[in-house]
Short mmCIF file of C-alpha atoms and ligand atoms in Angstrom, two decimals:
data_model
loop_
_atom_site.label_atom_id
_atom_site.label_comp_id
_atom_site.label_asym_id
_atom_site.label_seq_id
_atom_site.Cartn_x
_atom_site.Cartn_y
_atom_site.Cartn_z
CA MET P 222 -85.69 -23.60 20.96
CA LEU P 223 -83.97 -27.32 19.21
CA THR P 224 -80.19 -27.66 20.06
CA GLN P 225 -78.01 -29.65 18.70
CA ASP P 226 -78.09 -32.67 20.45
CA ASP P 227 -82.25 -33.16 18.96
CA ILE P 228 -81.58 -32.50 15.65
CA LYS P 229 -78.81 -35.63 15.68
CA SER P 230 -81.19 -37.76 17.29
CA ALA P 231 -83.78 -36.85 14.76
CA LEU P 232 -81.51 -37.18 11.76
CA LYS P 233 -80.88 -40.78 13.33
CA ALA P 234 -83.98 -41.58 12.35
CA VAL P 235 -82.60 -41.70 8.63
CA LYS P 236 -81.04 -44.54 7.59
CA TYR P 237 -78.11 -44.33 4.79
CA PRO P 238 -79.79 -45.85 1.63
CA GLY P 239 -79.76 -49.51 1.56
CA TYR P 240 -78.41 -50.37 5.12
CA SER P 241 -79.49 -50.49 8.66
CA ARG P 242 -77.61 -47.68 10.36
CA ASP P 243 -78.41 -44.15 10.68
CA ILE P 244 -76.22 -40.67 8.83
CA VAL P 245 -75.76 -39.99 12.24
CA SER P 246 -73.91 -43.26 13.19
CA PHE P 247 -71.24 -42.87 10.23
CA GLY P 248 -70.29 -39.67 11.69
CA LEU P 249 -71.96 -38.31 8.07
CA ILE P 250 -73.58 -35.20 9.87
CA LYS P 251 -71.05 -32.21 10.22
CA GLU P 252 -72.07 -28.99 11.25
CA ILE P 253 -75.19 -28.19 12.55
CA SER P 254 -76.64 -24.49 12.94
CA VAL P 255 -80.11 -23.79 14.18
CA PRO P 256 -81.08 -19.82 14.05
CA GLN P 257 -84.72 -18.99 14.33
CA GLY P 258 -86.85 -20.77 13.12
CA GLY P 259 -84.50 -23.38 10.47
CA ILE P 260 -82.51 -25.54 11.05
CA SER P 261 -79.18 -26.01 8.06
CA VAL P 262 -77.34 -29.67 8.42
CA VAL P 263 -73.37 -29.78 6.32
CA MET P 264 -72.62 -33.38 5.58
CA GLN P 265 -70.23 -35.38 4.43
CA LEU P 266 -70.64 -38.96 1.66
CA THR P 267 -68.21 -40.80 0.79
CA THR P 268 -69.99 -41.66 -1.83
CA SER P 269 -69.37 -39.92 -4.81
CA ASN P 270 -72.78 -41.65 -6.06
CA PRO P 271 -75.18 -38.94 -6.61
CA GLU P 272 -78.58 -40.86 -5.93
CA ALA P 273 -76.89 -41.67 -2.53
CA ALA P 274 -76.91 -38.57 -1.95
CA ARG P 275 -80.70 -36.94 -3.63
CA GLN P 276 -81.82 -39.40 -0.89
CA ILE P 277 -80.23 -39.14 2.37
CA LYS P 278 -80.89 -35.39 2.20
CA GLU P 279 -84.57 -35.98 1.40
CA ASP P 280 -84.94 -37.50 4.00
CA SER P 281 -83.34 -35.70 5.78
CA GLU P 282 -85.01 -32.35 4.98
CA ARG P 283 -88.42 -34.85 5.82
CA VAL P 284 -87.77 -35.49 9.21
CA LEU P 285 -86.18 -32.13 10.19
CA LYS P 286 -89.36 -30.21 8.92
CA THR P 287 -91.68 -32.40 11.25
CA LEU P 288 -89.77 -30.84 14.09
CA PRO P 289 -92.09 -28.06 16.66
CA GLY P 290 -91.12 -24.89 14.91
CA VAL P 291 -89.89 -25.61 11.66
CA LYS P 292 -90.19 -23.62 9.21
CA LEU P 293 -86.83 -23.61 6.99
CA VAL P 294 -84.80 -26.67 6.56
CA ASN P 295 -81.61 -26.74 4.72
CA VAL P 296 -79.82 -29.95 4.12
CA GLU P 297 -75.96 -29.94 2.32
CA VAL P 298 -73.85 -32.77 1.11
CA LYS P 299 -71.14 -33.11 0.60
CA GLN P 300 -69.29 -35.65 -1.60
CA PRO P 301 -66.48 -36.13 -3.43
CA ALA P 302 -65.95 -35.82 -7.44
CA ALA P 303 -66.43 -38.29 -9.37
CA GLY P 304 -63.40 -41.04 -8.94
CA GLN P 305 -62.10 -39.08 -6.50
CA THR P 306 -60.21 -41.29 -3.62
CA ALA P 307 -63.93 -40.66 -0.34
CA THR P 308 -64.10 -39.09 2.52
CA PRO P 309 -66.10 -39.97 5.05
CA GLY P 310 -67.19 -38.61 7.02
CA ALA P 311 -66.05 -39.34 11.15
CA MET P 312 -62.42 -40.27 9.72
CA ALA P 313 -60.32 -36.94 8.64
CA ASN P 314 -60.24 -38.73 5.38
CA LYS P 315 -60.57 -42.76 3.68
CA ASN P 316 -56.93 -43.74 4.66
CA SER P 317 -55.29 -46.66 2.79
CA ILE P 318 -53.53 -49.26 5.41
CA PRO P 319 -49.90 -48.15 5.45
CA GLY P 320 -47.72 -50.96 3.57
CA VAL P 321 -51.13 -52.57 2.15
CA LYS P 322 -50.57 -52.23 -1.35
CA ARG P 323 -54.14 -53.33 -2.99
CA ILE P 324 -57.39 -54.32 -0.81
CA ILE P 325 -59.91 -56.70 -1.98
CA ALA P 326 -62.84 -57.79 -0.46
CA VAL P 327 -65.11 -61.44 -1.09
CA ALA P 328 -68.71 -60.78 -0.94
CA SER P 329 -71.89 -62.66 -1.67
CA GLY P 330 -75.42 -62.36 -1.25
CA LYS P 331 -76.09 -64.78 0.59
CA GLY P 332 -74.53 -67.15 3.28
CA GLY P 333 -73.34 -70.99 2.06
CA VAL P 334 -71.97 -69.81 -1.04
CA GLY P 335 -68.75 -70.56 -0.29
CA LYS P 336 -67.58 -67.00 0.12
CA SER P 337 -65.52 -67.41 2.78
CA THR P 338 -63.99 -70.99 1.17
CA CYS P 339 -63.42 -68.85 -2.03
CA SER P 340 -61.40 -66.52 0.25
CA VAL P 341 -58.47 -69.09 1.25
CA ASN P 342 -58.22 -70.86 -1.53
CA LEU P 343 -57.48 -66.64 -2.88
CA ALA P 344 -56.13 -65.61 -0.03
CA CYS P 345 -53.28 -69.28 -0.34
CA ALA P 346 -53.54 -69.00 -4.61
CA LEU P 347 -52.24 -65.10 -4.91
CA LYS P 348 -49.29 -66.79 -1.38
CA GLN P 349 -48.08 -69.07 -3.90
CA LEU P 350 -48.63 -66.69 -6.68
CA GLY P 351 -45.22 -64.75 -4.82
CA ALA P 352 -47.69 -62.62 -3.36
CA ARG P 353 -47.84 -61.84 -0.09
CA VAL P 354 -51.20 -62.00 1.20
CA GLY P 355 -53.48 -60.52 4.62
CA LEU P 356 -56.98 -62.42 4.64
CA LEU P 357 -58.88 -60.29 7.45
CA ASP P 358 -62.25 -62.08 8.93
CA CYS P 359 -65.09 -59.66 8.55
CA ASP P 360 -67.93 -62.06 9.49
CA ILE P 361 -67.82 -61.00 13.05
CA TYR P 362 -71.22 -63.02 13.84
CA GLY P 363 -69.98 -66.24 11.76
CA PRO P 364 -66.30 -66.10 11.58
CA SER P 365 -65.05 -69.24 9.44
CA ILE P 366 -61.80 -68.20 9.10
CA PRO P 367 -59.56 -68.82 11.48
CA LEU P 368 -60.42 -73.02 10.79
CA MET P 369 -60.61 -72.59 7.28
CA MET P 370 -56.62 -71.89 7.45
CA GLY P 371 -56.32 -73.92 10.93
CA VAL P 372 -55.32 -70.66 12.72
CA HIS P 373 -56.14 -71.01 16.49
CA ALA P 374 -53.59 -69.22 18.28
CA ARG P 375 -54.89 -65.45 19.45
CA PRO P 376 -52.97 -62.78 18.09
CA THR P 377 -49.99 -61.17 20.06
CA VAL P 378 -49.96 -57.24 21.02
CA SER P 379 -46.83 -55.38 19.92
CA GLU P 380 -45.15 -53.07 22.04
CA ASP P 381 -46.05 -50.53 20.65
CA GLU P 382 -50.31 -52.26 21.07
CA ARG P 383 -50.57 -53.15 17.96
CA LEU P 384 -52.59 -56.51 17.46
CA VAL P 385 -49.65 -58.61 15.76
CA PRO P 386 -51.86 -61.34 13.20
CA PRO P 387 -51.13 -65.35 13.96
CA SER P 388 -50.75 -67.23 10.55
CA ASN P 389 -50.42 -70.02 8.49
CA HIS P 390 -49.98 -71.51 5.01
CA GLY P 391 -47.80 -67.87 4.82
CA VAL P 392 -51.08 -65.82 4.97
CA LYS P 393 -51.26 -63.26 7.90
CA VAL P 394 -55.37 -64.30 9.36
CA MET P 395 -57.48 -61.76 12.57
CA SER P 396 -61.04 -62.35 12.85
CA ILE P 397 -62.51 -61.93 15.42
CA GLY P 398 -62.33 -65.87 15.75
CA LEU P 399 -59.14 -65.30 17.42
CA LEU P 400 -60.12 -62.85 20.01
CA LEU P 401 -62.89 -64.57 21.75
CA ASP P 402 -63.68 -67.75 22.99
CA ASP P 403 -65.04 -70.88 21.43
CA ASP P 404 -69.06 -71.15 20.96
CA GLN P 405 -69.13 -68.08 22.35
CA PRO P 406 -71.70 -65.69 20.23
CA VAL P 407 -71.35 -61.62 19.45
CA ILE P 408 -74.09 -59.81 20.41
CA TRP P 409 -72.69 -56.96 19.19
CA ARG P 410 -74.81 -54.29 17.49
CA GLY P 411 -73.71 -51.77 14.31
CA PRO P 412 -71.52 -49.40 15.98
CA MET P 413 -69.62 -51.78 17.16
CA ILE P 414 -69.06 -53.76 14.47
CA SER P 415 -68.20 -50.19 12.71
CA LYS P 416 -65.25 -49.36 15.40
CA THR P 417 -63.73 -53.47 15.33
CA ILE P 418 -63.24 -53.57 11.18
CA GLN P 419 -61.64 -50.54 12.12
CA GLN P 420 -59.64 -51.26 14.53
CA PHE P 421 -58.81 -54.91 12.24
CA LEU P 422 -58.06 -52.59 9.56
CA PHE P 423 -56.09 -49.59 11.10
CA ALA P 424 -55.16 -51.44 14.81
CA VAL P 425 -53.80 -54.33 12.97
CA GLU P 426 -50.07 -55.26 12.46
CA TRP P 427 -50.46 -55.74 8.84
CA ALA P 428 -47.27 -54.71 7.01
CA GLY P 429 -44.63 -55.20 9.41
CA GLY P 430 -43.02 -57.04 11.22
CA GLY P 431 -42.95 -60.71 9.97
CA TYR P 432 -42.83 -62.22 13.25
CA ALA P 433 -46.19 -64.52 13.99
CA PRO P 434 -47.64 -67.70 15.65
CA VAL P 435 -47.97 -70.13 13.45
CA ALA P 436 -51.08 -72.35 13.86
CA SER P 437 -52.11 -75.81 15.96
CA GLY P 438 -51.90 -73.59 19.36
CA LYS P 439 -47.98 -73.40 19.03
CA THR P 440 -47.07 -69.48 19.40
CA GLY P 441 -43.77 -67.91 18.91
CA GLN P 442 -43.27 -70.26 16.45
CA ARG P 443 -41.99 -67.98 13.71
CA ASP P 444 -44.06 -68.76 10.52
CA GLU P 445 -41.21 -68.04 8.16
CA GLY P 446 -43.19 -68.27 4.79
CA VAL P 447 -44.71 -65.20 6.12
CA ALA P 448 -43.84 -61.49 4.91
CA ALA P 449 -41.82 -59.83 7.12
CA THR P 450 -42.49 -55.57 5.72
CA GLY P 451 -45.96 -55.07 3.74
CA LEU P 452 -48.75 -56.49 2.06
CA ASP P 453 -49.54 -56.94 -1.69
CA PHE P 454 -52.99 -57.67 -1.35
CA LEU P 455 -54.92 -57.48 1.65
CA LEU P 456 -58.01 -59.84 1.05
CA VAL P 457 -61.59 -59.30 2.94
CA ASP P 458 -64.12 -61.86 3.72
CA LEU P 459 -67.58 -60.36 4.28
CA PRO P 460 -70.49 -61.51 5.26
CA PRO P 461 -73.27 -62.28 3.44
CA GLY P 462 -75.60 -60.24 2.63
CA THR P 463 -75.33 -56.08 2.69
CA GLY P 464 -74.87 -54.37 6.09
CA ASP P 465 -73.18 -52.43 8.96
CA ALA P 466 -69.77 -54.39 8.47
CA GLN P 467 -69.96 -53.48 3.99
CA LEU P 468 -70.52 -50.25 4.85
CA SER P 469 -68.00 -49.73 7.72
CA LEU P 470 -65.95 -51.30 5.62
CA CYS P 471 -66.65 -49.67 2.42
CA GLN P 472 -66.28 -46.68 4.61
CA ALA P 473 -63.26 -47.23 6.31
CA VAL P 474 -60.35 -47.91 3.35
CA PRO P 475 -60.74 -47.49 -0.05
CA LEU P 476 -61.72 -50.86 -1.76
CA ASP P 477 -59.35 -51.95 -5.12
CA GLY P 478 -62.23 -53.69 -5.71
CA GLY P 479 -64.76 -56.41 -4.64
CA VAL P 480 -65.40 -60.41 -6.35
CA ILE P 481 -68.72 -61.80 -5.62
CA VAL P 482 -69.27 -65.49 -5.04
CA THR P 483 -72.81 -66.89 -5.69
CA THR P 484 -73.73 -70.23 -7.18
CA PRO P 485 -75.29 -71.28 -10.41
CA GLN P 486 -78.39 -71.52 -9.52
CA GLU P 487 -81.63 -68.34 -9.50
CA ALA P 488 -81.86 -68.58 -5.62
CA SER P 489 -78.65 -66.96 -4.68
CA LEU P 490 -78.61 -65.02 -7.72
CA GLY P 491 -81.14 -62.64 -6.48
CA VAL P 492 -79.40 -62.32 -3.65
CA VAL P 493 -75.78 -61.31 -5.89
CA ARG P 494 -77.33 -58.34 -7.25
CA LYS P 495 -77.79 -56.99 -4.39
CA GLY P 496 -74.26 -57.45 -3.68
CA ILE P 497 -73.50 -56.60 -7.17
CA ALA P 498 -75.68 -53.03 -5.77
CA MET P 499 -73.75 -52.65 -2.93
CA PHE P 500 -70.46 -52.49 -4.54
CA LYS P 501 -71.99 -50.60 -7.06
CA LYS P 502 -72.96 -47.59 -5.11
CA VAL P 503 -70.18 -47.93 -2.80
CA ASN P 504 -67.62 -46.62 -5.77
CA VAL P 505 -66.09 -49.94 -5.09
CA PRO P 506 -65.36 -51.75 -9.27
CA ILE P 507 -66.37 -55.37 -9.33
CA LEU P 508 -63.19 -57.43 -10.68
CA GLY P 509 -65.76 -60.01 -11.42
CA ILE P 510 -68.44 -62.97 -10.40
CA VAL P 511 -67.33 -66.61 -9.03
CA GLU P 512 -69.81 -69.14 -9.79
CA ASN P 513 -68.63 -71.90 -6.83
CA MET P 514 -70.31 -75.57 -6.09
CA SER P 515 -71.03 -75.20 -10.69
CA TYR P 516 -70.66 -79.05 -10.79
CA PHE P 517 -69.55 -81.83 -9.17
CA THR P 518 -67.64 -84.98 -11.35
CA THR P 519 -68.43 -88.66 -10.27
CA PRO P 520 -65.97 -90.67 -10.24
CA ASN P 521 -66.64 -91.99 -13.60
CA GLY P 522 -66.13 -88.33 -14.65
CA GLU P 523 -69.17 -87.64 -15.46
CA ARG P 524 -70.10 -84.20 -14.49
CA VAL P 525 -73.12 -83.76 -12.75
CA GLU P 526 -74.41 -80.04 -12.20
CA ILE P 527 -76.20 -80.71 -9.35
CA PHE P 528 -77.33 -77.05 -8.73
CA GLY P 529 -77.89 -76.16 -13.07
CA HIS P 530 -74.83 -74.89 -14.45
CA GLY P 531 -74.15 -71.26 -16.24
CA GLY P 532 -75.86 -69.19 -13.84
CA GLY P 533 -72.89 -66.54 -12.82
CA GLN P 534 -71.59 -66.92 -16.50
CA ALA P 535 -75.33 -65.32 -17.37
CA GLU P 536 -75.38 -62.45 -14.44
CA ALA P 537 -71.78 -61.74 -15.17
CA ALA P 538 -72.33 -61.08 -19.16
CA ARG P 539 -76.22 -59.39 -17.79
CA GLN P 540 -74.24 -57.06 -15.40
CA ASP P 541 -71.31 -56.04 -17.65
CA ILE P 542 -69.18 -57.26 -14.79
CA PRO P 543 -66.54 -59.73 -15.87
CA PHE P 544 -66.06 -63.73 -15.06
CA LEU P 545 -63.72 -65.30 -12.56
CA GLY P 546 -64.78 -68.77 -12.77
CA GLU P 547 -65.89 -71.16 -12.19
CA VAL P 548 -64.99 -73.99 -9.02
CA PRO P 549 -66.39 -77.54 -8.82
CA ILE P 550 -68.65 -78.95 -6.05
CA PHE P 551 -65.22 -81.77 -4.51
CA THR P 552 -65.51 -83.55 -0.85
CA GLU P 553 -61.98 -82.84 -0.76
CA ILE P 554 -63.08 -78.91 -0.78
CA ARG P 555 -64.78 -79.39 2.06
CA GLU P 556 -62.72 -81.61 3.93
CA GLY P 557 -60.15 -79.01 3.81
CA GLY P 558 -61.75 -76.59 4.92
CA ASP P 559 -62.82 -78.55 8.07
CA ARG P 560 -59.21 -78.92 8.69
CA GLY P 561 -57.43 -75.52 7.62
CA MET P 562 -55.80 -77.32 4.53
CA PRO P 563 -57.03 -75.22 2.06
CA ILE P 564 -57.02 -77.30 -1.15
CA VAL P 565 -54.70 -74.99 -3.55
CA VAL P 566 -52.42 -76.32 -0.49
CA SER P 567 -53.16 -79.91 -0.33
CA THR P 568 -53.25 -80.60 -4.02
CA PRO P 569 -52.92 -77.38 -6.11
CA ASN P 570 -53.50 -79.59 -9.59
CA HIS P 571 -57.07 -80.76 -8.49
CA PRO P 572 -59.42 -79.38 -11.04
CA ALA P 573 -60.75 -77.00 -7.86
CA GLY P 574 -57.05 -76.02 -6.58
CA LYS P 575 -56.79 -75.33 -10.38
CA ALA P 576 -59.53 -72.91 -10.78
CA PHE P 577 -58.97 -70.97 -7.32
CA ILE P 578 -54.79 -70.08 -9.10
CA GLN P 579 -56.48 -69.53 -12.51
CA ILE P 580 -58.91 -67.24 -10.78
CA ALA P 581 -56.43 -65.21 -9.10
CA GLU P 582 -54.19 -64.84 -11.51
CA THR P 583 -56.16 -62.97 -12.79
CA LEU P 584 -57.13 -60.83 -10.42
CA ARG P 585 -53.58 -59.91 -10.38
CA LYS P 586 -52.97 -58.96 -13.60
CA LYS P 587 -56.38 -57.34 -12.82
CA LEU P 588 -54.36 -55.28 -9.68
CA GLY P 589 -51.42 -54.75 -11.54
N1 ADP Y 707 -66.97 -76.29 -3.88
C1 ADP Y 707 -67.23 -77.23 -2.95
N2 ADP Y 707 -66.45 -77.84 -2.52
C2 ADP Y 707 -67.52 -78.49 -1.51
N3 ADP Y 707 -67.89 -77.59 -0.34
C3 ADP Y 707 -67.70 -76.53 -0.97
C4 ADP Y 707 -67.08 -76.01 -1.60
N4 ADP Y 707 -67.12 -75.06 -1.25
C5 ADP Y 707 -67.63 -74.55 -0.56
N5 ADP Y 707 -68.09 -76.06 0.08
C6 ADP Y 707 -68.44 -75.41 1.48
O1 ADP Y 707 -69.65 -75.11 1.99
C7 ADP Y 707 -69.81 -75.36 2.96
C8 ADP Y 707 -69.58 -73.03 2.96
O2 ADP Y 707 -69.13 -72.40 2.75
P1 ADP Y 707 -68.32 -71.12 3.23
O3 ADP Y 707 -66.82 -70.75 2.34
O4 ADP Y 707 -68.36 -71.04 4.87
O5 ADP Y 707 -69.15 -70.50 2.69
P2 ADP Y 707 -69.71 -68.86 2.84
O6 ADP Y 707 -68.46 -68.52 3.55
O7 ADP Y 707 -70.23 -68.26 1.82
O8 ADP Y 707 -71.19 -68.95 4.55
C9 ADP Y 707 -68.45 -74.97 3.79
O9 ADP Y 707 -68.15 -75.86 4.71
C10 ADP Y 707 -67.86 -75.62 2.62
O10 ADP Y 707 -66.34 -75.73 3.06
MG1 MG Y 708 -68.39 -67.29 5.22
#
């Protein structure tokens, strides 16, 4: 006689389509009953994408039919209606974060294309445009936001045991890099990544306080630029690819949109298509593509297109999604990243600074 636990362990062989995590660890399973010779399972998905539901149902039924003594299998996969806010598995509801108006994910198919660089510059640019901004680093294995934002202070803990994020340049920042000791590698697996991301979303004082330690090791000092109440935008820097962090984030909160960063060459664009497909799969609106490292300007003003040109724009047109702009290669961008001084803060009038500010303006308009 099979037990509910037997069924659950069998279902662990079923991966969420396109991801490395299984459907059980995501809490999709709502009900299991084991009538004589049969199995009946009810699952709840966050996405209204019928293809994901079809595949999960098919894979689950195939796995369950191989269990001994099973004659009849029925898997029901519930989904929210298209366009509705989704209801995820483990969580009662896909909660919005109190006090946070908009959540934007910054993603790329592959590493090293300048996704974190775009995240910090867009966060600071939105702040300069008058918005209240937070920046969450979801790159658990390779957090680079603390360095790029010049934030080294640890978060403090509020009286109600919430994490108070440090800030710099008027932007609140949270990252695993602020919690772990330097150079300590993170060797967590999927479920822990998912838990951490949920805590970063819901156990961090994004909206409240207004008190935050500033950068350069000084704690207890007020960053006057930081918002005391509420956030207009929470930007989320995702790790490259389409793994656990991406899916955890999409499952945990309703994202208002995704920005995709690429470089112009085909090698980068190929994986960008996967990033686009991921957002589509989980029903996150794609706000557009940013082409980074578009060109380099020599000291005598000549434009050199190191990685080719226009790939981002062409891909945007092909996929029928907006092209947000191109950002040139500029040594100061890299230097600014290494010393915690984003180009939009240090040199807003440089073509790269201007490009970021313009992209931020477009995003703000799109999201109201
Ligand atoms: N437009 C640019 N010009 C010069 N250096 C850049 C530019 N964009 C990114 N970089 C540098 O390239 C490296 C990788 O960028 P990063 O933002 O960390 O990429 P990702 O987050 O996609 O892995 C960093 O050292 C960064 O400073
Ligand atoms: Mg990065």
